[in-house]
Short mmCIF file of C-alpha atoms and ligand atoms in Angstrom, two decimals:
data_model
loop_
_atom_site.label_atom_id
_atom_site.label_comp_id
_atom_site.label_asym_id
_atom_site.label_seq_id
_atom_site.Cartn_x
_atom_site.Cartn_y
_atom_site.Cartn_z
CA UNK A 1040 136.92 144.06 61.57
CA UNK A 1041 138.41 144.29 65.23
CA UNK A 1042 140.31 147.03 66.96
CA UNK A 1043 144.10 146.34 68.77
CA UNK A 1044 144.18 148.62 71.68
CA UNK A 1045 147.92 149.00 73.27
CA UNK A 1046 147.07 148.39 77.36
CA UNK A 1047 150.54 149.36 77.89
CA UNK A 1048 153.64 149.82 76.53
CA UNK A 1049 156.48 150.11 78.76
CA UNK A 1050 159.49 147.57 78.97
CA UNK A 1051 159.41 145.95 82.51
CA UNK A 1052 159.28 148.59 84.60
CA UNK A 1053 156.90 151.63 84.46
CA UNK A 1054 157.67 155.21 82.81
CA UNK A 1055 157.72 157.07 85.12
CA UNK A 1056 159.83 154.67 87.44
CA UNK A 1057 159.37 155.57 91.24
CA UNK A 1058 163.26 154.91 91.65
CA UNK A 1059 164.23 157.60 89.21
CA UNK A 1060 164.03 161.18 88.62
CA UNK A 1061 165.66 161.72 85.12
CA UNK A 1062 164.16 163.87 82.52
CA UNK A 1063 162.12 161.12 81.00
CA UNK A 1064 160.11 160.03 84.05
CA UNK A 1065 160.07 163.69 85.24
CA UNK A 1066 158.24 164.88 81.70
CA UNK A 1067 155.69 161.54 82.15
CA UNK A 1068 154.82 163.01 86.03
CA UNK A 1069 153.60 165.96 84.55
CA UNK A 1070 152.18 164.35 81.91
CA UNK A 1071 149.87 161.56 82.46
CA UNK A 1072 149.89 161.29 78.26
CA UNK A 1073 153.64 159.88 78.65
CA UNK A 1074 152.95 157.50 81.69
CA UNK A 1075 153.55 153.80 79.86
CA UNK A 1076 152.86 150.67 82.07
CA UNK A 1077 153.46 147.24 81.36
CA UNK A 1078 153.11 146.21 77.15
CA UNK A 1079 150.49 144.16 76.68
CA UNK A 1080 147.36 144.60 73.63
CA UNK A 1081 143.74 143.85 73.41
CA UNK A 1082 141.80 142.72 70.60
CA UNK A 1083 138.34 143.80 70.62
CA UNK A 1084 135.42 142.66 68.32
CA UNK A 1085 132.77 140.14 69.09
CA UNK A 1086 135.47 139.07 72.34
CA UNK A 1087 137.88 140.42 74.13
CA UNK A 1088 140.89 138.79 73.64
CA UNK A 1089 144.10 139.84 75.45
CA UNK A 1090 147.98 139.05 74.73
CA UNK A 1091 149.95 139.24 77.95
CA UNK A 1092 148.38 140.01 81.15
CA UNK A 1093 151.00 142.21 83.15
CA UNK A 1094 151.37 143.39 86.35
CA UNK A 1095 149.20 146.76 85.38
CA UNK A 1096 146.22 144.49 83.92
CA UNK A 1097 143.35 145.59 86.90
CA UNK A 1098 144.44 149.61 86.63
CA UNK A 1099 144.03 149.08 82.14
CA UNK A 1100 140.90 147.25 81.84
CA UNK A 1101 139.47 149.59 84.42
CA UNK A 1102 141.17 152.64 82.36
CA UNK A 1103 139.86 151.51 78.84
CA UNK A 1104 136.35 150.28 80.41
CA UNK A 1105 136.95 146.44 79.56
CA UNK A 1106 134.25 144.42 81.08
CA UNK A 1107 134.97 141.47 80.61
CA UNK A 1108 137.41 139.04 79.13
CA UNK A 1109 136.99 135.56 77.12
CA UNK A 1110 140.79 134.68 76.11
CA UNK A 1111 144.36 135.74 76.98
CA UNK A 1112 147.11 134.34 75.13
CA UNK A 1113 150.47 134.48 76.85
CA UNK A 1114 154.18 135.25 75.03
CA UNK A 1115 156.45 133.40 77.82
CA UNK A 1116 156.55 133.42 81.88
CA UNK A 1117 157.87 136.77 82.88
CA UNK A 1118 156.48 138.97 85.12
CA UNK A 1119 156.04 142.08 83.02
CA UNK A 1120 154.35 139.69 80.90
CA UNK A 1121 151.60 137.06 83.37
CA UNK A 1122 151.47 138.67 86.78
CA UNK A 1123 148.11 140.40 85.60
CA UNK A 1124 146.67 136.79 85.88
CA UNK A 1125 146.99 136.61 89.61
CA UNK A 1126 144.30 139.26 90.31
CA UNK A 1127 141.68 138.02 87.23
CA UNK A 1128 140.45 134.87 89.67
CA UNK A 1129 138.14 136.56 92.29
CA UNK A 1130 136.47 139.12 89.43
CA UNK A 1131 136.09 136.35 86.78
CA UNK A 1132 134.25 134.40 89.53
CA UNK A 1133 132.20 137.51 90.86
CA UNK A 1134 131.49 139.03 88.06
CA UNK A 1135 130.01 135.14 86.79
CA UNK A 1136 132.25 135.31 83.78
CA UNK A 1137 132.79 131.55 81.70
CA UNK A 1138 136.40 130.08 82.55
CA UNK A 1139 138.49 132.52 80.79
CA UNK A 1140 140.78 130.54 77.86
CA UNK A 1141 144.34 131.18 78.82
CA UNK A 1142 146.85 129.95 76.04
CA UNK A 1143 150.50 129.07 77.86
CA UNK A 1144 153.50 127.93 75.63
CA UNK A 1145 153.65 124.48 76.65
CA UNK A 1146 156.80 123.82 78.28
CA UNK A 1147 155.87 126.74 80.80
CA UNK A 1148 152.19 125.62 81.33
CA UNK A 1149 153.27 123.84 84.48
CA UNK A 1150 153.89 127.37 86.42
CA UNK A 1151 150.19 128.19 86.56
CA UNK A 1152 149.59 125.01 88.24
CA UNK A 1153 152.35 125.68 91.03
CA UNK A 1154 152.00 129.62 90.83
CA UNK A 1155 148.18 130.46 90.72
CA UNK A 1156 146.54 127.12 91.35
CA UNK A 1157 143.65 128.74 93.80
CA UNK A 1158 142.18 130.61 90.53
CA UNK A 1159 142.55 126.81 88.62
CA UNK A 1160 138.99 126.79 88.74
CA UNK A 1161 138.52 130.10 86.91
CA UNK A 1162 140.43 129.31 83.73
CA UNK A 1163 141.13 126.75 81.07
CA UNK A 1164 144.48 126.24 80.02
CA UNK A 1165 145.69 125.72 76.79
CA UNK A 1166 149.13 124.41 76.18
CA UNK A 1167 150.35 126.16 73.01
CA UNK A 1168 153.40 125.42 70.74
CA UNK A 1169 154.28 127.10 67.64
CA UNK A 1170 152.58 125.86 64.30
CA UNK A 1171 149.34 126.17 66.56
CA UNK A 1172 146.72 128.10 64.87
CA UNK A 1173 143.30 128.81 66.54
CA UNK A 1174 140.41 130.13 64.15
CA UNK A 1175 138.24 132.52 66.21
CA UNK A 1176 135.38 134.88 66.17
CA UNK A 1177 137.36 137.88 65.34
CA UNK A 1178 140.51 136.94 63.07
CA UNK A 1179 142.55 133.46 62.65
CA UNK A 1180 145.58 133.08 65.32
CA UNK A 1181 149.18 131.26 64.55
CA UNK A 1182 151.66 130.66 67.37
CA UNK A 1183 155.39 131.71 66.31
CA UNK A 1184 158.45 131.11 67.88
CA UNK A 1185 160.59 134.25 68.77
CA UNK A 1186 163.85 135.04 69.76
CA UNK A 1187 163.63 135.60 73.38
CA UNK A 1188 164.17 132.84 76.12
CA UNK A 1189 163.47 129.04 75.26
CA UNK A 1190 159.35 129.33 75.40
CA UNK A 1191 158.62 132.32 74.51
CA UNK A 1192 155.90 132.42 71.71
CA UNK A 1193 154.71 135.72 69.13
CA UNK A 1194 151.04 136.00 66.99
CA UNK A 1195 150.55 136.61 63.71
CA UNK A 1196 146.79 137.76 63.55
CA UNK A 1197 144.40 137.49 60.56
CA UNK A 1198 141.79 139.95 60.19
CA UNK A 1199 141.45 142.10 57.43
CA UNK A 1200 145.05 142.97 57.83
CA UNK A 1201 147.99 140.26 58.96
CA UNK A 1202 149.53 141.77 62.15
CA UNK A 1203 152.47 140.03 63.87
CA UNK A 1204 153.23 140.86 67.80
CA UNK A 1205 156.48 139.96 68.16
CA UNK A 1206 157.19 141.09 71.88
CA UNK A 1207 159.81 140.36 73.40
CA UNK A 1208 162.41 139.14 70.95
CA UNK A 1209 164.86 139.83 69.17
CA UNK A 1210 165.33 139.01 64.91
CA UNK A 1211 163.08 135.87 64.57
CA UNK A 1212 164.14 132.38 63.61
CA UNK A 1213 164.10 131.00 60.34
CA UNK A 1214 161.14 129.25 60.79
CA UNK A 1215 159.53 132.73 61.70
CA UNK A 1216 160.70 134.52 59.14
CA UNK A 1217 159.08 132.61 56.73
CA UNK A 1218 155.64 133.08 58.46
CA UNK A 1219 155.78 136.90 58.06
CA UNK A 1220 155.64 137.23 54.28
CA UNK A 1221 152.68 139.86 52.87
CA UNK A 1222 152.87 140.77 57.11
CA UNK A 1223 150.95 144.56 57.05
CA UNK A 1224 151.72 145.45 60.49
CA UNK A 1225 154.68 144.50 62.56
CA UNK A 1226 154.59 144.95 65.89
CA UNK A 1227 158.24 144.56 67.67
CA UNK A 1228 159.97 145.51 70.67
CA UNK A 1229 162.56 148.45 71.45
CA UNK A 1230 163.42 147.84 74.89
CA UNK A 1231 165.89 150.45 75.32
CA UNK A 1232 166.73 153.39 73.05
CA UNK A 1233 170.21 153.53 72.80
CA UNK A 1234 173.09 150.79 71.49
CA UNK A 1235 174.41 149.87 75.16
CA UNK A 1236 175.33 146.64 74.09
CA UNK A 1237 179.34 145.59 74.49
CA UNK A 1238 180.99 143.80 72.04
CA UNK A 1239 180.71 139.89 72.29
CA UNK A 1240 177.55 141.28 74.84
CA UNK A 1241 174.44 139.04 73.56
CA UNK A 1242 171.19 140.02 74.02
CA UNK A 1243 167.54 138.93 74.69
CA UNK A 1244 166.07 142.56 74.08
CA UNK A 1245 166.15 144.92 71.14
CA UNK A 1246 168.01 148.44 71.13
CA UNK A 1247 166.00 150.83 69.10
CA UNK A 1248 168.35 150.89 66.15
CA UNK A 1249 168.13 147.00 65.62
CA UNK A 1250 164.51 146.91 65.83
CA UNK A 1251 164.09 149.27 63.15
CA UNK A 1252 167.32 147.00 61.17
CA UNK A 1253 164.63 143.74 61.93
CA UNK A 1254 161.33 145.92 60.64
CA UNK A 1255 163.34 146.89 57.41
CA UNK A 1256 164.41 143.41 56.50
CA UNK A 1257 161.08 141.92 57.35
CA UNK A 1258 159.88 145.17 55.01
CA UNK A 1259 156.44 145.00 56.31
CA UNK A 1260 154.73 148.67 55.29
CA UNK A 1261 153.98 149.60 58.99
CA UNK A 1262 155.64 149.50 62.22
CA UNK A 1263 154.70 150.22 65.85
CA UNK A 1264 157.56 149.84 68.56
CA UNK A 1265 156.74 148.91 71.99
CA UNK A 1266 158.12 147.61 75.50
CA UNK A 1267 159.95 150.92 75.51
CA UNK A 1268 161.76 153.36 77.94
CA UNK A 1269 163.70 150.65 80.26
CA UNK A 1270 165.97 152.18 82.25
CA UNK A 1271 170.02 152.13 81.88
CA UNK A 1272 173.09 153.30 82.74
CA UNK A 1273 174.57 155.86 80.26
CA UNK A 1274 177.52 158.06 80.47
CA UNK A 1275 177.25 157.61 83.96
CA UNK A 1276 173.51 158.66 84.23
CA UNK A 1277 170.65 157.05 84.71
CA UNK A 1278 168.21 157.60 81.63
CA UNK A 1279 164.95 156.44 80.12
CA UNK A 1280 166.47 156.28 76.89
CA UNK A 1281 164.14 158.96 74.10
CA UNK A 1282 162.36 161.85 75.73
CA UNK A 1283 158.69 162.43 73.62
CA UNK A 1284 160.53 164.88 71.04
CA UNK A 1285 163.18 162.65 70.03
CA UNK A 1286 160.77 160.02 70.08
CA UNK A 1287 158.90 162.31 67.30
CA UNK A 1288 162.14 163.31 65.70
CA UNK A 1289 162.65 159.41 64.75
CA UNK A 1290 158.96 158.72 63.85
CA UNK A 1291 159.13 161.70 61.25
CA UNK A 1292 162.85 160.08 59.71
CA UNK A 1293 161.17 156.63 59.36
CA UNK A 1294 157.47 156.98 57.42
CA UNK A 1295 155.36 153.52 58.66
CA UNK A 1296 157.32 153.98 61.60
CA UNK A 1297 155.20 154.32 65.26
CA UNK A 1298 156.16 154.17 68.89
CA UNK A 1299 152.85 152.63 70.69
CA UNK A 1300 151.33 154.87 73.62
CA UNK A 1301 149.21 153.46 76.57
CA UNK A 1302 145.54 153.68 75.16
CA UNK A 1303 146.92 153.51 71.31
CA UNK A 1304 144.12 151.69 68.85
CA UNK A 1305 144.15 150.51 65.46
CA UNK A 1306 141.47 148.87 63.40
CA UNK A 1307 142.45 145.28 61.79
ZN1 LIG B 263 159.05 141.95 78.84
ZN1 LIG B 264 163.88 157.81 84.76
ZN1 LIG B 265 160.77 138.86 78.71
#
């Protein structure tokens, strides 16, 4: 048994955004409850093991009390996604940790070298590609591709339950697809709310709409939505997409259906 702790859930910027004073990030300033920083989850057991280190990663391990960490795998080399890594050298070394395991898709691992070299000494890097699987303390790991830019990576993790994290991407590949069979939990991404999409307008990031289309083809039982409320031009106004209510008012039409929340924990 482990636990999956969301450390954020927020698309790349943070709800509230400091640019913007729209209903959405006006509710989450007087409500810490709604604040969502960058999506990233923990899995905690006998390790800590992290996927995605973003920019919020110091503020969220100091939030949920993490101590210390032994492994981070990494979905692809955005900044919403690694820039947590920069600030884990200095601690890890302080705080006498062992070199943390940090899994890179492959064809990406080079950036760490030219990017963070100074903390070199701190980690070990693993050069991932999909098909990898990694048997550890707390459940078995496979690599998966998803739908996203040309590295980016998802996990489908064994415990008692098979959970796939799927963020960011849009519908998987074939190859994918065929991975997520008897899946329990799906975790995907809903970057923004609304269809804003044009016609012949493609993609990298899910609307709300077509992640739910993805979850009910895939026809796992449960559901949990993250990387949400990114910012967007609609009708002329700025918006966070959902408000908490309609968020609600969706959960309720969809059973199995969650949005994540900053702090949110499941056991596995
Ligand atoms: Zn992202
Ligand atoms: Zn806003
Ligand atoms: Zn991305």
């Amino acid at each position: 048994m482990a636990e999956i702790l969301f450390l954020g859930s927020s698309a790349p910027f943070q709800l509230p955004s400091f640019y913007c004073s729209c209903w959405t990030c006006q509710a989450a300033r007087n409500n810490p409850k709604q604040h969502r920083t960058r999506a990233s989850i923990a899995l905690i057991g006998q390790e800590t093991v992290l996927i995605d280190a973003g920019p919020d990663l110091e503020f969220q391990l100091e939030r949920e009390s993490i101590r210390k960490i032994q492994r981070i795998f990494i979905t692809h080399w955005h900044f919403d996604h690694v820039w947590g890594l920069a600030a884990l050298g200095e601690p890890s070394r302080i705080a006498r940790w062992p070199r943390i395991e940090v899994y890179i898709p492959s064809q990406v691992a080079y950036h760490f070298d030219q990017e963070l070299a100074y903390m070199k000494d701190r980690v070990k890097i693993n050069p991932i590609s999909p098909g990898d699987r990694f048997e550890l303390p707390d459940a078995s790991w496979e690599v998966v591709k998803t739908t996203h830019n040309p590295e980016s990576v998802g996990y489908i993790i064994e415990s008692s339950q098979r959970v796939a994290y799927l963020v960011d991407g849009i519908f998987p590949p074939s190859e994918t697809l065929k991975r997520l069979k008897n899946i329990d939990l799906l975790i995907l991404e809903a970057t923004v709310d609304e269809l804003l999409q044009k016609k012949g307008e493609k993609w990298d990031n899910f609307s709300l709409q077509q992640a739910i289309d993805c979850w009910k083809k895939i026809g796992s039982k449960e559901c949990i939505l993250t990387h949400l409320s990114c910012h967007s031009w609609n009708k002329g106004k700025l918006v966070a997409g959902f408000t908490e209510s309609e968020r609600l008012e969706v959960e309720a039409k969809n059973p199995g259906l969650k949005f994540a929340y900053d702090g949110m924990r499941l056991e596995i």
